[in-house]
Short mmCIF file of N, CA and C in Angstrom, two decimals:
data_model
loop_
_atom_site.label_atom_id
_atom_site.label_comp_id
_atom_site.label_asym_id
_atom_site.label_seq_id
_atom_site.Cartn_x
_atom_site.Cartn_y
_atom_site.Cartn_z
N UNK J 1 7.20 26.31 8.61
CA UNK J 1 7.51 25.84 7.26
C UNK J 1 6.40 24.89 6.82
N UNK J 2 5.87 25.11 5.65
CA UNK J 2 4.82 24.24 5.13
C UNK J 2 5.44 22.92 4.65
N UNK J 3 4.65 21.87 4.71
CA UNK J 3 5.14 20.57 4.28
C UNK J 3 5.21 20.51 2.76
N UNK J 4 6.20 19.81 2.26
CA UNK J 4 6.36 19.65 0.82
C UNK J 4 5.60 18.40 0.37
N UNK J 5 4.68 18.61 -0.50
CA UNK J 5 3.93 17.52 -1.10
C UNK J 5 4.17 17.55 -2.60
N UNK J 6 3.87 16.44 -3.24
CA UNK J 6 4.00 16.39 -4.69
C UNK J 6 3.16 17.50 -5.33
N UNK J 7 2.02 17.82 -4.71
CA UNK J 7 1.17 18.89 -5.23
C UNK J 7 1.94 20.21 -5.33
N UNK J 8 2.73 20.54 -4.31
CA UNK J 8 3.52 21.77 -4.35
C UNK J 8 4.51 21.76 -5.51
N UNK J 9 5.08 20.60 -5.77
CA UNK J 9 6.07 20.49 -6.84
C UNK J 9 5.41 20.66 -8.20
N UNK J 10 4.31 19.96 -8.41
CA UNK J 10 3.69 20.03 -9.73
C UNK J 10 2.97 21.35 -9.97
N UNK J 11 2.62 22.06 -8.91
CA UNK J 11 2.02 23.39 -9.10
C UNK J 11 2.99 24.32 -9.81
N UNK J 12 4.28 24.06 -9.68
CA UNK J 12 5.30 24.89 -10.32
C UNK J 12 5.60 24.46 -11.76
N UNK J 13 4.97 23.39 -12.21
CA UNK J 13 5.19 22.90 -13.58
C UNK J 13 4.03 23.37 -14.45
N UNK J 14 4.34 24.06 -15.51
CA UNK J 14 3.31 24.52 -16.44
C UNK J 14 2.90 23.36 -17.36
N UNK J 15 1.64 23.01 -17.34
CA UNK J 15 1.16 21.91 -18.17
C UNK J 15 1.43 22.18 -19.65
N UNK J 16 1.25 23.42 -20.05
CA UNK J 16 1.43 23.79 -21.45
C UNK J 16 2.88 23.64 -21.92
N UNK J 17 3.83 23.61 -20.99
CA UNK J 17 5.24 23.47 -21.35
C UNK J 17 5.71 22.02 -21.42
N UNK J 18 4.82 21.08 -21.15
CA UNK J 18 5.19 19.67 -21.30
C UNK J 18 5.39 19.37 -22.78
N UNK J 19 6.16 18.33 -23.11
CA UNK J 19 6.34 17.96 -24.51
C UNK J 19 4.99 17.65 -25.18
N UNK J 20 4.92 17.84 -26.47
CA UNK J 20 3.67 17.68 -27.23
C UNK J 20 3.03 16.31 -27.01
N UNK J 21 3.85 15.27 -26.91
CA UNK J 21 3.31 13.92 -26.71
C UNK J 21 2.50 13.82 -25.42
N UNK J 22 2.83 14.65 -24.43
CA UNK J 22 2.16 14.63 -23.14
C UNK J 22 0.90 15.50 -23.13
N UNK J 23 0.66 16.23 -24.20
CA UNK J 23 -0.45 17.18 -24.23
C UNK J 23 -1.61 16.74 -25.11
N UNK J 24 -1.38 15.90 -26.07
CA UNK J 24 -2.37 15.60 -27.10
C UNK J 24 -3.44 14.61 -26.70
N UNK J 25 -4.06 14.80 -25.57
CA UNK J 25 -5.08 13.87 -25.10
C UNK J 25 -6.43 14.56 -24.99
N UNK J 26 -7.48 13.78 -25.10
CA UNK J 26 -8.83 14.28 -24.86
C UNK J 26 -9.12 14.13 -23.37
N UNK J 27 -8.99 15.22 -22.64
CA UNK J 27 -9.23 15.18 -21.20
C UNK J 27 -10.71 15.31 -20.86
N UNK J 28 -11.52 15.73 -21.81
CA UNK J 28 -12.93 16.00 -21.53
C UNK J 28 -13.79 14.75 -21.54
N UNK J 29 -13.47 13.80 -22.39
CA UNK J 29 -14.33 12.63 -22.57
C UNK J 29 -13.78 11.40 -21.86
N UNK J 30 -14.70 10.71 -21.17
CA UNK J 30 -14.37 9.41 -20.61
C UNK J 30 -14.85 8.32 -21.58
N UNK J 31 -16.02 8.54 -22.12
CA UNK J 31 -16.61 7.63 -23.12
C UNK J 31 -17.51 8.48 -24.01
N UNK J 32 -18.17 7.84 -24.97
CA UNK J 32 -19.02 8.64 -25.86
C UNK J 32 -20.20 9.26 -25.12
N UNK J 33 -20.59 8.66 -24.00
CA UNK J 33 -21.73 9.18 -23.24
C UNK J 33 -21.35 9.89 -21.94
N UNK J 34 -20.09 9.89 -21.60
CA UNK J 34 -19.69 10.44 -20.30
C UNK J 34 -18.54 11.42 -20.48
N UNK J 35 -18.72 12.62 -19.92
CA UNK J 35 -17.65 13.61 -19.92
C UNK J 35 -17.15 13.81 -18.50
N UNK J 36 -15.94 14.31 -18.38
CA UNK J 36 -15.34 14.53 -17.07
C UNK J 36 -15.60 15.95 -16.60
N UNK J 37 -15.71 16.10 -15.29
CA UNK J 37 -15.85 17.42 -14.68
C UNK J 37 -14.50 18.12 -14.67
N UNK J 38 -14.53 19.43 -14.49
CA UNK J 38 -13.28 20.21 -14.47
C UNK J 38 -12.30 19.70 -13.43
N UNK J 39 -12.78 19.37 -12.22
CA UNK J 39 -11.86 18.91 -11.17
C UNK J 39 -11.24 17.56 -11.54
N UNK J 40 -11.96 16.74 -12.30
CA UNK J 40 -11.41 15.46 -12.74
C UNK J 40 -10.35 15.68 -13.82
N UNK J 41 -10.61 16.63 -14.73
CA UNK J 41 -9.62 16.96 -15.76
C UNK J 41 -8.36 17.53 -15.11
N UNK J 42 -8.53 18.38 -14.09
CA UNK J 42 -7.36 18.92 -13.37
C UNK J 42 -6.57 17.80 -12.71
N UNK J 43 -7.28 16.83 -12.14
CA UNK J 43 -6.61 15.68 -11.53
C UNK J 43 -5.78 14.91 -12.54
N UNK J 44 -6.33 14.71 -13.72
CA UNK J 44 -5.58 14.01 -14.78
C UNK J 44 -4.35 14.81 -15.22
N UNK J 45 -4.53 16.09 -15.41
CA UNK J 45 -3.40 16.93 -15.83
C UNK J 45 -2.33 16.96 -14.74
N UNK J 46 -2.74 17.05 -13.49
CA UNK J 46 -1.76 17.02 -12.40
C UNK J 46 -1.04 15.68 -12.34
N UNK J 47 -1.77 14.60 -12.58
CA UNK J 47 -1.14 13.28 -12.60
C UNK J 47 -0.09 13.21 -13.71
N UNK J 48 -0.42 13.72 -14.89
CA UNK J 48 0.55 13.71 -15.99
C UNK J 48 1.76 14.57 -15.66
N UNK J 49 1.55 15.71 -15.01
CA UNK J 49 2.69 16.55 -14.62
C UNK J 49 3.58 15.80 -13.61
N UNK J 50 2.96 15.10 -12.67
CA UNK J 50 3.73 14.32 -11.70
C UNK J 50 4.50 13.19 -12.36
N UNK J 51 3.86 12.51 -13.30
CA UNK J 51 4.55 11.44 -14.03
C UNK J 51 5.69 11.98 -14.87
N UNK J 52 5.45 13.09 -15.55
CA UNK J 52 6.52 13.70 -16.34
C UNK J 52 7.69 14.09 -15.44
N UNK J 53 7.38 14.68 -14.30
CA UNK J 53 8.42 15.11 -13.38
C UNK J 53 9.29 13.93 -12.95
N UNK J 54 8.66 12.81 -12.61
CA UNK J 54 9.42 11.64 -12.16
C UNK J 54 10.14 10.94 -13.32
N UNK J 55 9.42 10.65 -14.39
CA UNK J 55 10.00 9.84 -15.46
C UNK J 55 10.94 10.61 -16.38
N UNK J 56 10.70 11.88 -16.59
CA UNK J 56 11.53 12.65 -17.51
C UNK J 56 12.50 13.58 -16.78
N UNK J 57 11.98 14.43 -15.91
CA UNK J 57 12.85 15.39 -15.22
C UNK J 57 13.81 14.69 -14.26
N UNK J 58 13.30 13.72 -13.51
CA UNK J 58 14.14 13.00 -12.53
C UNK J 58 14.64 11.67 -13.09
N UNK J 59 14.41 11.42 -14.36
CA UNK J 59 14.91 10.26 -15.08
C UNK J 59 14.58 8.92 -14.39
N UNK J 60 13.38 8.84 -13.84
CA UNK J 60 12.90 7.60 -13.22
C UNK J 60 13.85 7.12 -12.11
N UNK J 61 14.41 8.06 -11.39
CA UNK J 61 15.39 7.77 -10.34
C UNK J 61 14.80 8.17 -8.99
N UNK J 62 14.45 7.16 -8.19
CA UNK J 62 13.83 7.43 -6.89
C UNK J 62 14.72 8.27 -5.99
N UNK J 63 16.01 7.97 -5.99
CA UNK J 63 16.92 8.73 -5.13
C UNK J 63 17.00 10.18 -5.58
N UNK J 64 17.00 10.42 -6.88
CA UNK J 64 17.00 11.77 -7.42
C UNK J 64 15.75 12.53 -6.99
N UNK J 65 14.59 11.86 -7.03
CA UNK J 65 13.34 12.48 -6.58
C UNK J 65 13.41 12.77 -5.08
N UNK J 66 13.91 11.82 -4.31
CA UNK J 66 14.05 12.01 -2.86
C UNK J 66 14.98 13.19 -2.56
N UNK J 67 16.07 13.29 -3.30
CA UNK J 67 17.00 14.41 -3.12
C UNK J 67 16.31 15.74 -3.41
N UNK J 68 15.43 15.77 -4.40
CA UNK J 68 14.67 16.99 -4.72
C UNK J 68 13.81 17.39 -3.53
N UNK J 69 13.13 16.42 -2.93
CA UNK J 69 12.33 16.71 -1.75
C UNK J 69 13.21 17.27 -0.63
N UNK J 70 14.34 16.61 -0.37
CA UNK J 70 15.22 17.06 0.70
C UNK J 70 15.78 18.45 0.44
N UNK J 71 16.08 18.77 -0.80
CA UNK J 71 16.60 20.10 -1.15
C UNK J 71 15.54 21.18 -0.94
N UNK J 72 14.29 20.75 -0.80
CA UNK J 72 13.19 21.69 -0.57
C UNK J 72 12.59 21.51 0.83
N UNK J 73 13.48 21.27 1.80
CA UNK J 73 13.15 21.24 3.23
C UNK J 73 12.27 20.06 3.67
N UNK J 74 12.32 18.96 2.96
CA UNK J 74 11.62 17.75 3.41
C UNK J 74 12.52 17.09 4.45
N UNK J 75 12.05 17.01 5.69
CA UNK J 75 12.89 16.50 6.77
C UNK J 75 12.32 15.27 7.46
N UNK J 76 11.07 14.92 7.18
CA UNK J 76 10.46 13.78 7.86
C UNK J 76 11.22 12.49 7.54
N UNK J 77 11.23 11.58 8.51
CA UNK J 77 11.87 10.29 8.32
C UNK J 77 10.77 9.23 8.23
N UNK J 78 10.51 8.76 7.03
CA UNK J 78 9.50 7.74 6.81
C UNK J 78 10.12 6.41 6.41
N UNK J 79 11.37 6.17 6.83
CA UNK J 79 11.99 4.88 6.55
C UNK J 79 11.11 3.77 7.15
N UNK J 80 11.03 2.66 6.46
CA UNK J 80 10.21 1.53 6.91
C UNK J 80 11.05 0.69 7.86
N UNK J 81 10.69 0.68 9.13
CA UNK J 81 11.44 -0.02 10.17
C UNK J 81 11.00 -1.48 10.22
N UNK J 82 11.86 -2.36 9.74
CA UNK J 82 11.53 -3.78 9.68
C UNK J 82 11.47 -4.41 11.07
N UNK J 83 12.26 -3.90 12.01
CA UNK J 83 12.23 -4.45 13.38
C UNK J 83 10.87 -4.22 14.03
N UNK J 84 10.32 -3.03 13.85
CA UNK J 84 9.02 -2.71 14.45
C UNK J 84 7.90 -3.53 13.83
N UNK J 85 8.10 -3.97 12.60
CA UNK J 85 7.04 -4.68 11.88
C UNK J 85 7.42 -6.14 11.62
N UNK J 86 8.32 -6.64 12.40
CA UNK J 86 8.78 -8.02 12.23
C UNK J 86 7.60 -8.99 12.33
N UNK J 87 7.52 -9.90 11.37
CA UNK J 87 6.45 -10.88 11.34
C UNK J 87 5.18 -10.40 10.66
N UNK J 88 5.08 -9.15 10.33
CA UNK J 88 3.89 -8.60 9.67
C UNK J 88 3.92 -8.94 8.18
N UNK J 89 2.74 -9.02 7.57
CA UNK J 89 2.64 -9.38 6.15
C UNK J 89 3.40 -8.42 5.25
N UNK J 90 3.23 -7.12 5.49
CA UNK J 90 3.87 -6.13 4.62
C UNK J 90 5.38 -6.29 4.65
N UNK J 91 5.95 -6.46 5.83
CA UNK J 91 7.40 -6.62 5.94
C UNK J 91 7.86 -7.86 5.18
N UNK J 92 7.11 -8.94 5.31
CA UNK J 92 7.46 -10.17 4.60
C UNK J 92 7.45 -9.96 3.08
N UNK J 93 6.41 -9.27 2.60
CA UNK J 93 6.32 -9.02 1.15
C UNK J 93 7.47 -8.15 0.67
N UNK J 94 7.78 -7.11 1.42
CA UNK J 94 8.87 -6.22 1.02
C UNK J 94 10.21 -6.95 0.99
N UNK J 95 10.42 -7.83 1.95
CA UNK J 95 11.68 -8.59 1.99
C UNK J 95 11.79 -9.56 0.82
N UNK J 96 10.66 -10.00 0.28
CA UNK J 96 10.68 -10.87 -0.91
C UNK J 96 11.18 -10.12 -2.14
N UNK J 97 11.03 -8.80 -2.14
CA UNK J 97 11.44 -7.97 -3.27
C UNK J 97 12.63 -7.10 -2.89
N UNK J 98 13.67 -7.76 -2.39
CA UNK J 98 14.82 -7.04 -1.85
C UNK J 98 15.58 -6.24 -2.91
N UNK J 99 15.42 -6.57 -4.18
CA UNK J 99 16.08 -5.76 -5.22
C UNK J 99 15.39 -4.41 -5.37
N UNK J 100 14.07 -4.41 -5.21
CA UNK J 100 13.31 -3.16 -5.31
C UNK J 100 13.29 -2.40 -3.99
N UNK J 101 13.37 -3.12 -2.88
CA UNK J 101 13.30 -2.51 -1.56
C UNK J 101 14.46 -3.00 -0.68
N UNK J 102 15.69 -2.61 -1.02
CA UNK J 102 16.84 -3.07 -0.23
C UNK J 102 16.82 -2.47 1.17
N UNK J 103 17.21 -3.27 2.13
CA UNK J 103 17.23 -2.78 3.51
C UNK J 103 18.66 -2.53 3.96
N UNK J 104 18.76 -1.60 4.90
CA UNK J 104 20.04 -1.29 5.54
C UNK J 104 19.74 -1.02 7.01
N UNK J 105 20.45 -1.68 7.89
CA UNK J 105 20.23 -1.53 9.33
C UNK J 105 18.78 -1.80 9.71
N UNK J 106 18.20 -2.84 9.14
CA UNK J 106 16.82 -3.26 9.41
C UNK J 106 15.78 -2.21 9.04
N UNK J 107 16.13 -1.36 8.09
CA UNK J 107 15.18 -0.36 7.61
C UNK J 107 15.24 -0.31 6.08
N UNK J 108 14.10 0.00 5.49
CA UNK J 108 14.05 0.26 4.06
C UNK J 108 13.93 1.76 3.90
N UNK J 109 14.93 2.40 3.29
CA UNK J 109 14.89 3.86 3.17
C UNK J 109 13.64 4.34 2.43
N UNK J 110 13.12 5.46 2.89
CA UNK J 110 11.92 6.05 2.30
C UNK J 110 12.11 6.37 0.82
N UNK J 111 13.34 6.59 0.41
CA UNK J 111 13.59 6.90 -1.01
C UNK J 111 13.06 5.81 -1.93
N UNK J 112 12.89 4.59 -1.42
CA UNK J 112 12.38 3.49 -2.24
C UNK J 112 10.86 3.50 -2.35
N UNK J 113 10.21 4.38 -1.59
CA UNK J 113 8.74 4.48 -1.63
C UNK J 113 8.26 5.82 -2.17
N UNK J 114 9.17 6.73 -2.44
CA UNK J 114 8.78 8.11 -2.71
C UNK J 114 8.12 8.31 -4.07
N UNK J 115 8.24 7.36 -4.96
CA UNK J 115 7.64 7.52 -6.30
C UNK J 115 6.18 7.05 -6.29
N UNK J 116 5.41 7.60 -5.38
CA UNK J 116 3.99 7.27 -5.25
C UNK J 116 3.16 8.53 -5.44
N UNK J 117 1.96 8.34 -5.92
CA UNK J 117 1.05 9.46 -6.14
C UNK J 117 -0.33 9.02 -5.66
N UNK J 118 -1.08 9.96 -5.11
CA UNK J 118 -2.44 9.64 -4.69
C UNK J 118 -3.39 10.75 -5.11
N UNK J 119 -4.66 10.43 -5.12
CA UNK J 119 -5.69 11.40 -5.43
C UNK J 119 -6.52 11.62 -4.17
N UNK J 120 -6.59 12.85 -3.74
CA UNK J 120 -7.38 13.17 -2.56
C UNK J 120 -8.68 13.79 -3.06
N UNK J 121 -9.68 12.94 -3.20
CA UNK J 121 -10.98 13.37 -3.73
C UNK J 121 -12.07 12.77 -2.86
N UNK J 122 -13.20 13.42 -2.82
CA UNK J 122 -14.31 12.98 -1.99
C UNK J 122 -14.87 11.65 -2.47
N UNK J 123 -15.55 10.97 -1.57
CA UNK J 123 -16.25 9.74 -1.92
C UNK J 123 -17.29 10.05 -3.00
N UNK J 124 -17.33 9.23 -4.03
CA UNK J 124 -18.30 9.43 -5.09
C UNK J 124 -17.92 10.50 -6.10
N UNK J 125 -16.66 10.94 -6.05
CA UNK J 125 -16.24 12.04 -6.93
C UNK J 125 -15.69 11.57 -8.28
N UNK J 126 -15.56 10.27 -8.45
CA UNK J 126 -15.11 9.76 -9.74
C UNK J 126 -13.63 9.40 -9.80
N UNK J 127 -13.05 9.00 -8.67
CA UNK J 127 -11.63 8.59 -8.68
C UNK J 127 -11.41 7.41 -9.63
N UNK J 128 -12.36 6.49 -9.65
CA UNK J 128 -12.22 5.33 -10.53
C UNK J 128 -12.16 5.77 -11.99
N UNK J 129 -12.99 6.74 -12.36
CA UNK J 129 -12.93 7.26 -13.73
C UNK J 129 -11.57 7.84 -14.03
N UNK J 130 -11.02 8.57 -13.07
CA UNK J 130 -9.70 9.19 -13.24
C UNK J 130 -8.63 8.11 -13.43
N UNK J 131 -8.68 7.08 -12.62
CA UNK J 131 -7.68 6.01 -12.71
C UNK J 131 -7.80 5.29 -14.05
N UNK J 132 -9.01 4.97 -14.47
CA UNK J 132 -9.21 4.29 -15.76
C UNK J 132 -8.72 5.18 -16.90
N UNK J 133 -9.06 6.45 -16.86
CA UNK J 133 -8.62 7.39 -17.91
C UNK J 133 -7.10 7.52 -17.87
N UNK J 134 -6.52 7.55 -16.69
CA UNK J 134 -5.07 7.65 -16.56
C UNK J 134 -4.38 6.42 -17.16
N UNK J 135 -4.96 5.26 -16.97
CA UNK J 135 -4.41 4.04 -17.59
C UNK J 135 -4.43 4.17 -19.11
N UNK J 136 -5.51 4.73 -19.64
CA UNK J 136 -5.59 4.97 -21.09
C UNK J 136 -4.47 5.91 -21.54
N UNK J 137 -4.27 7.00 -20.80
CA UNK J 137 -3.23 7.97 -21.17
C UNK J 137 -1.84 7.35 -21.07
N UNK J 138 -1.62 6.55 -20.03
CA UNK J 138 -0.33 5.88 -19.88
C UNK J 138 -0.07 4.94 -21.05
N UNK J 139 -1.11 4.22 -21.47
CA UNK J 139 -0.97 3.33 -22.62
C UNK J 139 -0.53 4.08 -23.86
N UNK J 140 -1.07 5.26 -24.06
CA UNK J 140 -0.70 6.06 -25.23
C UNK J 140 0.72 6.62 -25.09
N UNK J 141 1.11 6.97 -23.88
CA UNK J 141 2.47 7.48 -23.67
C UNK J 141 3.52 6.39 -23.85
N UNK J 142 3.19 5.19 -23.43
CA UNK J 142 4.13 4.07 -23.53
C UNK J 142 4.29 3.62 -24.98
N UNK J 143 3.21 3.70 -25.75
CA UNK J 143 3.22 3.22 -27.15
C UNK J 143 4.18 4.00 -28.01
#
């Protein structure tokens, strides 16, 4: 069985079927002097599909997103074990935000971390451009 990644989920989402507000962006230009490569534009479109999936389809509900993964054969246990990491900086920070990362039986369920996205791109491929452009697109979506 192949592993379920966000990429597999968004591959099934047609970009053209997203609401009009999610489509009306200039994906080609970063600035007046800089244009994006095709792989960078694909990265942006995939990011928007992932954001739409979480914020609109799953209604910004981490547990709902986690349930979707589980319904599609996601079986790994990535719960954050606080006992194993006792005294570590990350555990201390997470415990400070107990409303966002509630623990049960000295573990923080993975469902509280599942709303994450990453870009797997080579060094020097323009990830920073993608992130900056994505911030611009998010600003327009939020407005």
